[in-house]
Coordinates of C-alpha atoms in Angstrom, one line a residue:
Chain A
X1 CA -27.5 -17.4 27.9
X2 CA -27.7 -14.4 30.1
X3 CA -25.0 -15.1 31.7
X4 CA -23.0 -15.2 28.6
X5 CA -24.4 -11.8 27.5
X6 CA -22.9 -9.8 30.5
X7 CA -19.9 -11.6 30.1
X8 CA -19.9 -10.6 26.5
X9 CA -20.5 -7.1 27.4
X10 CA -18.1 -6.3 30.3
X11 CA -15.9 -7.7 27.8
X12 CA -16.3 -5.4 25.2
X13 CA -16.8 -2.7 27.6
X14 CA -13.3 -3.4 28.7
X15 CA -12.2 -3.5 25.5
X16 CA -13.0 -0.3 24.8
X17 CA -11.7 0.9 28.0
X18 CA -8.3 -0.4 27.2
X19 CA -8.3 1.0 23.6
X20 CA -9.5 4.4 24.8
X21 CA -6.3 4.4 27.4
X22 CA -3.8 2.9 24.8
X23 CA -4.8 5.5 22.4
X24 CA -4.5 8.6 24.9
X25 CA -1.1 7.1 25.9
X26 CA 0.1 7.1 22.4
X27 CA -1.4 10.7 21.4
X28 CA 1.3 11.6 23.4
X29 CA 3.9 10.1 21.5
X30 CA 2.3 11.2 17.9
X31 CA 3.6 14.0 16.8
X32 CA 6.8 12.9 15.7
X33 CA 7.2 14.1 12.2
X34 CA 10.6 13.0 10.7
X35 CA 9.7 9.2 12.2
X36 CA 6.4 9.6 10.2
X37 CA 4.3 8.5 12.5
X38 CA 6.1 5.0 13.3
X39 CA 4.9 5.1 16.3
X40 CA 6.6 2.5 17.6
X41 CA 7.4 2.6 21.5
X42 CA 7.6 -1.5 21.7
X43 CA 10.3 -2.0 18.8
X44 CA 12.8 -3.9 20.2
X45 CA 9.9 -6.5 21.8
X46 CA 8.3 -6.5 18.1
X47 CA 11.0 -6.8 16.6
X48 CA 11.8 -10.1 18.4
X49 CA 8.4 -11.4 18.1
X50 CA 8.9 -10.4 14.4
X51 CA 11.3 -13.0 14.4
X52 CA 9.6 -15.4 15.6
X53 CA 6.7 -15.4 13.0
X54 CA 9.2 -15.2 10.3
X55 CA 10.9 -18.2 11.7
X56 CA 7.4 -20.0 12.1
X57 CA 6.7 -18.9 8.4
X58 CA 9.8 -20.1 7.1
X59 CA 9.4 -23.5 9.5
X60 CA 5.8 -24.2 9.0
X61 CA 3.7 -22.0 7.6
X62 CA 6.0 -21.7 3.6
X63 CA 6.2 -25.5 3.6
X64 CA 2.3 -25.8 4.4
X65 CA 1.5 -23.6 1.6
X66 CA 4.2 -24.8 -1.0
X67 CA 1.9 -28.3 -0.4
X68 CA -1.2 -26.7 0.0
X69 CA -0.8 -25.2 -3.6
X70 CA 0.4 -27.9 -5.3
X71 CA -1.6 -30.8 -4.0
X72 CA -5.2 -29.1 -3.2
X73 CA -6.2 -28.6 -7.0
X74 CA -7.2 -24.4 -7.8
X75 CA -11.1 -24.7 -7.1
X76 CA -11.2 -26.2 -3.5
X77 CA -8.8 -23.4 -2.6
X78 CA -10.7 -20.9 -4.2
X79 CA -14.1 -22.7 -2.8
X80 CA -11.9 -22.1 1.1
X81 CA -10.8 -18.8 0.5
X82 CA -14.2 -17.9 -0.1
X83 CA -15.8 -19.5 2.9
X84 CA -13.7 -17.6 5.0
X85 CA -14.9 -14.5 3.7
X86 CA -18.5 -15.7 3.6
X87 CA -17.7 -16.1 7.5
X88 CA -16.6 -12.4 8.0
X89 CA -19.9 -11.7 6.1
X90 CA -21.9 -10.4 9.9
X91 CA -19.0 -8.5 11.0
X92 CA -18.4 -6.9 7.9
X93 CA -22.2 -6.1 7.8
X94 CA -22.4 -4.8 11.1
X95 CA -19.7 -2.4 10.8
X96 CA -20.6 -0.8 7.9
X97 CA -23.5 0.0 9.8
X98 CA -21.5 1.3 12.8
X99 CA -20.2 3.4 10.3
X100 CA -23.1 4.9 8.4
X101 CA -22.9 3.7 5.2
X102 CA -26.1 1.4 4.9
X103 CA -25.5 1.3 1.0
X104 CA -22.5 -0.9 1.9
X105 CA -25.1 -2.6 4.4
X106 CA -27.4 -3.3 2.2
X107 CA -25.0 -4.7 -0.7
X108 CA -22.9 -6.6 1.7
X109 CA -26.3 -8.1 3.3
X110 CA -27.4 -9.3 0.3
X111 CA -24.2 -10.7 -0.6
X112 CA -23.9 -12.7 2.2
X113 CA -27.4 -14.4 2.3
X114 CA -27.0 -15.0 -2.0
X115 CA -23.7 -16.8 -0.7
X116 CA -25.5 -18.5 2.4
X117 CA -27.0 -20.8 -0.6
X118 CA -23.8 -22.1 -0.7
X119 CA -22.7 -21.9 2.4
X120 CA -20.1 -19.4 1.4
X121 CA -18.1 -21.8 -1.2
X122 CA -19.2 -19.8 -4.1
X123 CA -18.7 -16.6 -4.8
X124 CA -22.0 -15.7 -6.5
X125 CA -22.3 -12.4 -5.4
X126 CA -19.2 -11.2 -6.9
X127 CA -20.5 -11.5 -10.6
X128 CA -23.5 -9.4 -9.5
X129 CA -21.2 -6.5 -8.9
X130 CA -21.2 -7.3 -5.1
X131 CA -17.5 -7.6 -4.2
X132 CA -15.7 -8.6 -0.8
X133 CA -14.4 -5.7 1.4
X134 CA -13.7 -6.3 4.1
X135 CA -14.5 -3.5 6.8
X136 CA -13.6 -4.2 11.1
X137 CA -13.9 -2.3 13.8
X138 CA -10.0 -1.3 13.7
X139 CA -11.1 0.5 10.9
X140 CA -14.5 1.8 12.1
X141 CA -12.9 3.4 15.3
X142 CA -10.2 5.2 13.1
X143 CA -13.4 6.5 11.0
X144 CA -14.2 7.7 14.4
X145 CA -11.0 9.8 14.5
X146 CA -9.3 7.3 17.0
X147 CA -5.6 7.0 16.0
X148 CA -3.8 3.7 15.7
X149 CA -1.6 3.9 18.2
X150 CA 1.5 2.0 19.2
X151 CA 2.7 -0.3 16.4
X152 CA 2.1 -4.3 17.8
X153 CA 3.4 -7.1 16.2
X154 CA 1.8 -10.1 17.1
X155 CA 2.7 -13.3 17.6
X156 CA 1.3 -16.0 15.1
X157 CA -1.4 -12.9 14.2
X158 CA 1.3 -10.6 12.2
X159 CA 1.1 -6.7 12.3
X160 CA -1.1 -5.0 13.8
X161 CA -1.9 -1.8 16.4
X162 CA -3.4 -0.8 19.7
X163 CA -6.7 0.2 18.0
X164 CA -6.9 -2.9 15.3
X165 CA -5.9 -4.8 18.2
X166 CA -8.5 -4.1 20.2
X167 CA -10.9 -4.4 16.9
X168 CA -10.2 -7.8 16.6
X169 CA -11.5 -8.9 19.9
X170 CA -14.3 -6.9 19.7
X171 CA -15.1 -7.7 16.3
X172 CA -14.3 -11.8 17.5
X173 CA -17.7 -11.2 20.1
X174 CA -19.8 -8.9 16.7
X175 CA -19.4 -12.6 15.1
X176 CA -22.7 -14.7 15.6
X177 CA -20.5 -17.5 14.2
X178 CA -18.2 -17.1 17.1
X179 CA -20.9 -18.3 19.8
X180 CA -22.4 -21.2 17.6
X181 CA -21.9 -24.3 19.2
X182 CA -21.0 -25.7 23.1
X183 CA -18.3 -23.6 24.3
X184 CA -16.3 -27.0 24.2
X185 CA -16.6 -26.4 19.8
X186 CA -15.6 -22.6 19.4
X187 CA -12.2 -23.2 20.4
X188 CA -11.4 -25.6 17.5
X189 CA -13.6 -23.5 15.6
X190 CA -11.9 -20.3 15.8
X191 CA -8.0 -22.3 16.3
X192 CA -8.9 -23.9 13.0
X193 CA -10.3 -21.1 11.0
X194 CA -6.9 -19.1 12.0
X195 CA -5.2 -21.8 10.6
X196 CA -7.0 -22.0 7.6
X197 CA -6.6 -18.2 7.0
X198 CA -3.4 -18.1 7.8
X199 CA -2.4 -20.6 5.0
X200 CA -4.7 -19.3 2.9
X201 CA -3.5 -15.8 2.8
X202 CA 0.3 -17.3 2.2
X203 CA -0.6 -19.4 -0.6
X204 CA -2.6 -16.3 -2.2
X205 CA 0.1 -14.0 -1.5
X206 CA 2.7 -16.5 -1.8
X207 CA 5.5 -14.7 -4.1
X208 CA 5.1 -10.9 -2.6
X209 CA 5.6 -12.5 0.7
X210 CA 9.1 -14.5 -0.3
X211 CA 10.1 -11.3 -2.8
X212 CA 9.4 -8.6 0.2
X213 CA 11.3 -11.2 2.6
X214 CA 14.4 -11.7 0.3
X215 CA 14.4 -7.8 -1.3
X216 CA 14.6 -6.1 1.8
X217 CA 17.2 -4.2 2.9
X218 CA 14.9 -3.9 6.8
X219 CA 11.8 -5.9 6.3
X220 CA 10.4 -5.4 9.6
X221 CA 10.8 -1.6 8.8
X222 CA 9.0 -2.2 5.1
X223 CA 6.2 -4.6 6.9
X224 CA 5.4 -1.8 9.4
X225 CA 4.9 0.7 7.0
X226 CA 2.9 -0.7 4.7
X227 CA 0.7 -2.1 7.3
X228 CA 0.1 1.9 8.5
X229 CA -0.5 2.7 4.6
X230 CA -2.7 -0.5 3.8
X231 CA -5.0 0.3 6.7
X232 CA -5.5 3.8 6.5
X233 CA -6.6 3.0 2.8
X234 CA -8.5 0.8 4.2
X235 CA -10.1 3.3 6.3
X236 CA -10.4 6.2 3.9
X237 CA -12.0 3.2 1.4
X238 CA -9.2 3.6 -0.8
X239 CA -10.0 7.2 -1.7
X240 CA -6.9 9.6 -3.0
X241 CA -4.9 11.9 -1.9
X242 CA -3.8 9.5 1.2
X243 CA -3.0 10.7 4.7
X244 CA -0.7 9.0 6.8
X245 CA -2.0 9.9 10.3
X246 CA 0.2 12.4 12.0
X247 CA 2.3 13.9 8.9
X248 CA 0.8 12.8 5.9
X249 CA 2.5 11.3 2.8
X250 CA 0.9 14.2 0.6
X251 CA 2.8 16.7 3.0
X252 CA 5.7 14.7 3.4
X253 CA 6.2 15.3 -1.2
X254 CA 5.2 18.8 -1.0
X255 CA 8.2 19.5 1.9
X256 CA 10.6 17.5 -0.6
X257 CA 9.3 19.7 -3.6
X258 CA 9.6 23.3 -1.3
X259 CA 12.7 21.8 -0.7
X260 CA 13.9 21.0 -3.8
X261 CA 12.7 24.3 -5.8
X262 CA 14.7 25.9 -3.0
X263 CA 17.9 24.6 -3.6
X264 CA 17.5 23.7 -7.1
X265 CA 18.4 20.2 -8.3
X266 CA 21.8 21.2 -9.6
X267 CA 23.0 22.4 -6.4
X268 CA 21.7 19.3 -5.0
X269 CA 22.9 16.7 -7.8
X270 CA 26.2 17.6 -8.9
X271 CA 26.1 16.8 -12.6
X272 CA 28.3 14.2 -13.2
X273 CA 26.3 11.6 -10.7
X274 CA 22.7 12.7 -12.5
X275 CA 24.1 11.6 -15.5
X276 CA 26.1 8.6 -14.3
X277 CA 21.9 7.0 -12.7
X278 CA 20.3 8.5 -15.6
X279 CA 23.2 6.6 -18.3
X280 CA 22.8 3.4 -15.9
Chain B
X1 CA -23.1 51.3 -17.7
X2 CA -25.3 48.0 -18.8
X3 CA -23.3 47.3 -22.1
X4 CA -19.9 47.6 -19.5
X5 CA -21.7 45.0 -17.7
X6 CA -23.2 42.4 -20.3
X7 CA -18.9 42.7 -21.5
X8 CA -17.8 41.7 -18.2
X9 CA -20.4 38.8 -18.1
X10 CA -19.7 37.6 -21.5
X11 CA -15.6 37.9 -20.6
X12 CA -16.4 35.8 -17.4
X13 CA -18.6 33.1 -18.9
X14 CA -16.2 32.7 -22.0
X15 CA -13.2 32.4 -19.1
X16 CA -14.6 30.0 -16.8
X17 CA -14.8 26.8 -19.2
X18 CA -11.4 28.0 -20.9
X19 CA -9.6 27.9 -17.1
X20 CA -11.8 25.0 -16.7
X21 CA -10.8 23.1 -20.2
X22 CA -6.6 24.3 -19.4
X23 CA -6.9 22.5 -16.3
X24 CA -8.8 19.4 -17.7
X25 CA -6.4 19.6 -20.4
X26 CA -3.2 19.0 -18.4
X27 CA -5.3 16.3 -16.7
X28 CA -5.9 14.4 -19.7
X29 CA -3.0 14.8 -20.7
X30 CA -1.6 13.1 -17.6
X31 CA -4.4 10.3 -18.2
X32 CA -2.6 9.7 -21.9
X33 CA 1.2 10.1 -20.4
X34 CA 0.1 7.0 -18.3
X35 CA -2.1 5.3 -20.8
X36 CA 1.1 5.4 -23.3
X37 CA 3.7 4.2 -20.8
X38 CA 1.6 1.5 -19.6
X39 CA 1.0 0.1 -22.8
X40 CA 5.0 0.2 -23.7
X41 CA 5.2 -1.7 -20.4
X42 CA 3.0 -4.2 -21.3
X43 CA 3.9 -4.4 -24.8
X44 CA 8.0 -5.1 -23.0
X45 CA 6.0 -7.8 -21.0
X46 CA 4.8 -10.1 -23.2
X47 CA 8.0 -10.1 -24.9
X48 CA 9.5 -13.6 -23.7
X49 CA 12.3 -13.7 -26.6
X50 CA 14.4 -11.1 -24.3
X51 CA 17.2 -12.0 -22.0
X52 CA 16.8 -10.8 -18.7
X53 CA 20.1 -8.2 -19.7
X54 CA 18.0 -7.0 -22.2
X55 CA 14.9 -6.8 -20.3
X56 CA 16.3 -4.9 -17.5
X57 CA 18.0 -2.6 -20.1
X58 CA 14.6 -1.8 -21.8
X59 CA 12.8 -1.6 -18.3
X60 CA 16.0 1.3 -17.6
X61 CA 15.1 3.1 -20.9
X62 CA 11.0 3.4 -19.7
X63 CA 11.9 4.1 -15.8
X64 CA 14.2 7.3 -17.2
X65 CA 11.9 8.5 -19.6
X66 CA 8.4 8.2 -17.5
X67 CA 10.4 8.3 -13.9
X68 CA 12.2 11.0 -12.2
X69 CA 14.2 8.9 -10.7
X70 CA 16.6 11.5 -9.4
X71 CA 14.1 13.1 -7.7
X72 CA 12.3 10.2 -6.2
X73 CA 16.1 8.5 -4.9
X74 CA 16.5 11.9 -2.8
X75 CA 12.8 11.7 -1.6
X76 CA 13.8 8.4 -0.4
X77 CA 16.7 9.4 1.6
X78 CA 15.0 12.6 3.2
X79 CA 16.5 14.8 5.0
X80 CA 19.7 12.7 5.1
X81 CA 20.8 13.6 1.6
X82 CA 22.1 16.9 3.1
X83 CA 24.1 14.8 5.2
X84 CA 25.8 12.9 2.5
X85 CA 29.1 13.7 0.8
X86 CA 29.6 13.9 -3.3
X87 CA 30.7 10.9 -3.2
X88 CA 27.9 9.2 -0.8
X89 CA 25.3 10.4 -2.8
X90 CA 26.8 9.5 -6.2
X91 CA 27.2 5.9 -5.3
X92 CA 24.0 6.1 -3.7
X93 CA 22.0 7.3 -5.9
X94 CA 23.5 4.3 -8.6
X95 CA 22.9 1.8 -6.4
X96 CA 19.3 3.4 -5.6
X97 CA 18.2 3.2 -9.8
X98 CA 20.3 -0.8 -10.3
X99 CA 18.0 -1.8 -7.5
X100 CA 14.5 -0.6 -8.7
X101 CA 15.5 -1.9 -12.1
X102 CA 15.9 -5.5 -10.6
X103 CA 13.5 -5.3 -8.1
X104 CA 10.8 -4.5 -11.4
X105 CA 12.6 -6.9 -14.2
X106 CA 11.5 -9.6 -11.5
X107 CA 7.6 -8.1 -11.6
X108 CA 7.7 -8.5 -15.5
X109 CA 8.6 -12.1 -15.6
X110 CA 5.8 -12.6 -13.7
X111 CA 3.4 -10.9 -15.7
X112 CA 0.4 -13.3 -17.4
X113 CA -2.1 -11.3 -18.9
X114 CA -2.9 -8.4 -16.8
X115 CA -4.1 -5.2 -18.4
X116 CA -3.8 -1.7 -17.2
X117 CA -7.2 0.8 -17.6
X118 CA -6.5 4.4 -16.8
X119 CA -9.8 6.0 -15.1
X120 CA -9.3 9.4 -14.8
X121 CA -7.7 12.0 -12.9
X122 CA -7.6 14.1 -10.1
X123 CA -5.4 17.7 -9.5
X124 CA -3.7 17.7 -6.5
X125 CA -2.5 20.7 -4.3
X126 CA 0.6 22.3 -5.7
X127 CA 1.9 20.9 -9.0
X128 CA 1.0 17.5 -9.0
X129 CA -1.4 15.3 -10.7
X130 CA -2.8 12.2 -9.7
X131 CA -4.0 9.9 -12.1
X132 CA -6.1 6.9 -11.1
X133 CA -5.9 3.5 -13.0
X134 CA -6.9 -0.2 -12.4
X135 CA -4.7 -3.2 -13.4
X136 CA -7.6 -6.4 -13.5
X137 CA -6.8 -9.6 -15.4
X138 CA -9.6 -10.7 -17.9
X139 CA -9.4 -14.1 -16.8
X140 CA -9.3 -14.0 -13.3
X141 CA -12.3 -11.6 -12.0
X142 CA -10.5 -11.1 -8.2
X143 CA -7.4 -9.7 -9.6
X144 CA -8.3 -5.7 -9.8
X145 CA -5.8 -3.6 -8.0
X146 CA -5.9 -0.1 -8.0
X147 CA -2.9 2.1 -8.9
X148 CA -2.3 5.9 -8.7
X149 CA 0.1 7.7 -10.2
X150 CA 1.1 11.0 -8.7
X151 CA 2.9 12.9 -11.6
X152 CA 4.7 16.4 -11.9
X153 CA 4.5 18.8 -15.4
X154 CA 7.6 18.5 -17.4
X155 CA 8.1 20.6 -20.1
X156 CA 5.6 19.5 -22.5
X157 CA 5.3 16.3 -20.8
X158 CA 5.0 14.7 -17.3
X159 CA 7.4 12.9 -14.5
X160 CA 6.3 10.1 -12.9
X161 CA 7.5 10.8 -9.2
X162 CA 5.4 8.0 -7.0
X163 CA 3.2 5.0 -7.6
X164 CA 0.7 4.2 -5.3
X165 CA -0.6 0.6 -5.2
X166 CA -3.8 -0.5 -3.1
X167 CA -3.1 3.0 -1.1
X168 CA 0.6 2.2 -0.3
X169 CA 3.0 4.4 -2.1
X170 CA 5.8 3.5 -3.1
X171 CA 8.3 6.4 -1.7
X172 CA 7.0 6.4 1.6
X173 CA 7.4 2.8 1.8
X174 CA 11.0 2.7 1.0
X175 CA 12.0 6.2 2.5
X176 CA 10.6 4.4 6.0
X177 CA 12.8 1.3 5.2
X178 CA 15.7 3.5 4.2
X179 CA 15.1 5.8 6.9
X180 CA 14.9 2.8 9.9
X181 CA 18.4 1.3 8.4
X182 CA 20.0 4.8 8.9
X183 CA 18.1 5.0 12.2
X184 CA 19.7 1.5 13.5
X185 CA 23.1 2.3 12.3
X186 CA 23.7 5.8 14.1
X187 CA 22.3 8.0 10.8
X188 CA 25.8 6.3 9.0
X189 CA 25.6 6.8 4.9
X190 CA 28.3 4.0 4.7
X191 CA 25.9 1.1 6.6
X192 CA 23.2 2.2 4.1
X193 CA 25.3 1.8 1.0
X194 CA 26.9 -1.4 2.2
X195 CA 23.1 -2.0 2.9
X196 CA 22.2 -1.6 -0.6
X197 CA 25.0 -3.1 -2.0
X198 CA 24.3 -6.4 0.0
X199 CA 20.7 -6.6 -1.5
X200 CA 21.5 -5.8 -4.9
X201 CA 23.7 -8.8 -5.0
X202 CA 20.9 -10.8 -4.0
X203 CA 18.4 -9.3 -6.8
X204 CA 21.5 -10.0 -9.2
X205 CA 21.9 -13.5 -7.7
X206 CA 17.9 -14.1 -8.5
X207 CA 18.2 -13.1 -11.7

């Protein structure tokens, strides 16, 4: 057991180590302002492995939800939806604390032991005001000012960056649930539980995902983006005004407004094509 | 000297809650602007008699009157509007509105029941306005998503210029995709267009 302690630590340690050198490579690389912060040194790799998940979702994973709807009746899949938040219930708890907001703490402990009387299938918490957020350490270490760094998309995982990267591994060893059981058990564990997420969040999400797929004119541009957006909300805990890292989306409307006082909108427009999209 | 005084203190007092209520005013003004449209959204919803013609023709009416959709087509392009010509930007900016309307005709046949609550406001820097508002569905307690609308004064009334759902704005979202198709096709207007045109047949192919 002690064993596995320092092995658990010098992983994190490393961890940490790599995140801290991903992130000062990519500080370098930030401050470009007309990309808005795409920061995206690895496109042409992601890109591919973009592929690659879209042709697994559109092989496997679609089909598996399209039958996972339709055959497992709505409260089972609402009963496994919400024991695989119940199972994020320690991590969640234990960054909030790394984080300094014990009122979140507090609510999300109590949460997850009222749901441990179900073992996580209902959601009893949520009717007493305690709703699921989910916090990680991605997110904790960008409250610690750490930027996201390079864009990665990963393969089987979807979207992510150097910093929520390396917040999934270390929030993986945070888990107690990850080190329940012979070391012969986690693997299926943890294999299975990614399944089940996986599926889970496709079925939820099941007719964004095909609209954003067929709507797009670049949907590996539109998936990057709104991954940066979605988890620096995430971060700010979906407070307003929000700020892209780098050059922020509030700065980004005020240059277009400067701009546009400047030149005045008939010098940009010319009138005949204002009214032609306006009689449309 | 002390009458000068107790003026000046009476003047400041009385001017403090009037720049105070001005400010609140335009604010809850804003709060209404959104309350209204949201409603007339709804209300255009729940209609299921209308063809999807007539819904997209109604859905055109609202985007123009709360939208200004000018504006927010040349925030989407960025700096590469300057770079168009007349006639780039003309066709672009029809095939820009034909595409939002389809892309939100789609989001109203979907609709079942959702409701929109408007929560208050906030004044950002410069001219613009934020209001806050939740869309939850009464009978289903996990659906509450929250939704800001960043607005600019117009005349007596207000432009909707970006919507920001579950912190991702709308703009920024397609000025990056817009921006990335210009940025794989050497900054050509032409590959953008065909671009656009492409997916619009698709959205007109879905119905």
């Amino acid at each position: 057991m002690r064993d596995f302690c320092v092995h658990v630590n010098t992983v994190v340690i490393r961890a940490l180590s790599l995140a801290l050198i991903l992130t000062c490579l990519s500080l370098t690389s930030c401050n470009n302002a007309v990309n808005l912060s795409n920061n995206d040194p690895f496109e042409p790799l992601n890109r591919t492995i973009f592929k690659f998940n879209d042709a697994l979702d559109q092989g496997i994973l679609r089909p598996t939800a399209i039958t996972y709807k339709n055959s497992i009746p709505d409260p089972i899949r609402s009963g496994v939806s919400n024991v695989l938040k119940w199972l994020q219930g320690p991590t969640i708890i234990t960054n909030d604390i790394m984080q300094g907001d014990l009122k979140q703490a507090q609510s999300d402990s109590m949460r997850f032991l009222m749901n441990t009387t179900s073992f996580g299938l209902i959601d009893a918490a949520a009717d007493f005001d305690m709703k699921y957020r989910k916090e990680d350490f991605g997110q904790t270490l960008g409250l610690y000012g750490i930027p996201a760094g390079p864009y990665i998309m990963l393969p089987f995982l979807g979207p992510s960056s150097a910093r929520d990267a390396v917040g999934r591994i270390v929030d993986h060893f945070l888990n107690p649930f990850s080190h329940i059981g012979s070391l012969n058990a986690r693997l299926p564990y943890t294999a299975s539980k990614n399944i089940m997420s996986a599926v889970n969040f496709r079925a939820e999400n099941f007719d964004q995902i095909d609209d954003l797929r067929s709507s797009s004119l670049d949907a590996y541009a539109k998936v990057r983006t709104i991954y940066r957006q979605q988890r620096q909300a995430a971060i700010n805990n979906g407070r307003v005004p929000i700020n892209l890292s780098g050059k922020g989306s509030s700065e980004l409307f005020d240059d277009h407004l400067t701009f546009t006082q400047e030149k005045k909108l008939a010098d940009l427009a010319s009138p005949d094509s204002k009214k032609n999209a306006e009689s449309k | 000297m002390q009458s000068r005084l107790k003026i000046l203190v009476f003047f400041v007092i009385l001017w403090f809650p009037l720049t105070a209520y001005s400010d609140n005013n335009a604010g809850v003004r804003a709060e209404r602007f959104i309350d209204i449209l949201s409603s007339e959204a709804l209300k255009l919803a729940t209609n299921k008699s209308l063809s999807s013609s007539e819904r997209r023709r109604e859905i055109a009416k609202i985007l123009n009157q709360g939208f200004d959709m000018p504006w927010i087509a040349r925030f989407v392009l960025g700096r590469n509007w300057r770079l168009a010509t007349p006639q780039q930007r003309k066709e672009y900016l029809s095939l820009f509105q034909a595409i939002v309307e389809h892309t939100y005709s789609r989001q109203f046949t979907d609709y079942s029941g959702q409701k929109v609550s408007v929560l208050g406001h906030k004044i950002g820097k410069r001219k613009y306005i934020f209001v806050l508002s939740r869309i939850y569905d009464p009978n289903q307690s996990n659906i509450n998503i929250s939704v800001n609308w960043r607005l600019v004064p117009d005349g007596n009334s207000f432009k909707i210029v970006d919507v920001v759902i579950e912190g991702v704005s709308m703009g920024v979202t397609q000025r990056n995709e817009y921006a990335s198709v210009l940025q794989r096709n050497g900054n050509s207007m032409p590959a953008l267009i065909k671009a656009m045109r492409q997916s619009l047949a698709k959205l007109e192919q879905r119905g």
